[in-house]
Amino acid sequence: MDSQQQFLKKSEEAKDLFLPHLSTDPVVFGFDRSELKVLLLQMTYRKQWLLPGGYVKKDEDLDDAAKRVLKERAGVSDIYLEEFAVFGKNKRSEFYFEDFDDSLWQKQRFVSIGYYALYNPDNAVLVVDELSEKCEWISLSQLNEIELAMDHREIIEKALLTLRERITYKPIGYNLLPEKFTLSELQKLYETILGKELNRGNFYRKIKNLGILRKLNEQRRGGAHKSPDLYSFDEENYKKALENGLSNW
Amino acid sequence: MDSQQQFLKKSEEAKDLFLPHLSTDPVVFGFDRSELKVLLLQMTYRKQWLLPGGYVKKDEDLDDAAKRVLKERAGVSDIYLEEFAVFGKNKRSEFYFEDFDDSLWQKQRFVSIGYYALYNPDNAVLVVDELSEKCEWISLSQLNEIELAMDHREIIEKALLTLRERITYKPIGYNLLPEKFTLSELQKLYETILGKELNRGNFYRKIKNLGILRKLNEQRRGGAHKSPDLYSFDEENYKKALENGLSNW
């Protein structure tokens, strides 16, 4: 079957299986120790890149739908997805299937619920689904070079903004760093997410004041410089900070 | 017409007018200088209290729907509504119309998009819509004494949590305080939102450091104590802080 036939077949099945007008789009950010990346598909149809999103079953909780869709479309499971925004402009998605007749189920208006996650790319073997040619981690710095479908660029930008806001009141790093890390590796993560350089002394002082780090009796060996101390997260305090937030007030 | 007949009439009209499965629920917080309140309706049907929510027209942007619904159901307009969370559990709303036949349009599954706003209760004359008996500001401290419909208690709690998180990285107060206010009035607002007392010296130092206040050459007269200085927001800096956030990093 070619990709148009695939759509037509899926379209017939979709009507019975899914709620109309509702979709989910997960923005999964990965950090490979130097860059922030986002998980994207390139669909066979139109060759544009897009988020690994999909529809909601008629009796399925929305959060479960987002997880199922991500697993089906990219092979990524065991992930904490957090809903961050809704994309509900009229005509945001209808144009994507312009080559098809208006009776195509997927061509109706869709309001998409955006989820985001932080994920260590090392933890997944990506799987390409039947509608796609590629499933890859794309660096944020390369996003301008590819064609993104519908409003998916806006969805990714809003997710990044949410992540930057969140970093001011929630700890970040647990799913993105190895179990043992140096303060300079943690600083690099913060700098990558915030998109700006941070003063080393200030960063070290503030991050230590949060009480979420445990200094280990170990150093990272092998570098040209003085061997830096290794740290890990204090799981209990990290969890508490996740739940209660890091208030300024 | 009684309330059941009203629903049946609305149900017929709704099918042509609105998207199925999607609703919006605005959580409007008001501050009356001592307490945080939330805008609620008591519907004639079932006598439970609920948020002034409603459905999305087939070709209407989601954000516009939220504003229109709030105006139609409570008379509140000219308000900045911010989407904050989605409530998408299966069976979250279906039970509400249990007295009706399953063919009632409103009885289908609905995923609701939550919006929240900060609003000065003095700015609105509330209007009771045709399906409701009351439309009122209810103090958060009184919420435990009333019966709320569906998952609307959860929606309000999540909105409050979002507001508390937001206060750590965005300025708050512009729509809630009079044009000229004392630092102690601003502190009271922060304490009310955060649900805890703040140290006066720390609060004054931190809030002044944000650079969003302008000290006026005026004092509040008439109290028993020393006349306190009046402040207003520096509109330009306040707007900048709204856009860029107040980063810890």
mmCIF file of C-alpha atoms in Angstrom, chain B residues 220-228:
data_model
loop_
_atom_site.group_PDB
_atom_site.id
_atom_site.type_symbol
_atom_site.label_atom_id
_atom_site.label_comp_id
_atom_site.label_asym_id
_atom_site.label_seq_id
_atom_site.Cartn_x
_atom_site.Cartn_y
_atom_site.Cartn_z
ATOM 1 C CA ARG B 220 -1.945 56.535 52.914
ATOM 2 C CA ARG B 221 -3.497 58.782 55.586
ATOM 3 C CA GLY B 222 -6.050 58.137 58.270
ATOM 4 C CA GLY B 223 -4.824 54.964 59.925
ATOM 5 C CA ALA B 224 -3.919 54.723 63.567
ATOM 6 C CA HIS B 225 -0.276 54.081 62.688
ATOM 7 C CA LYS B 226 2.402 55.995 60.857
ATOM 8 C CA SER B 227 1.113 56.820 57.345
ATOM 9 C CA PRO B 228 2.639 54.219 54.988
#
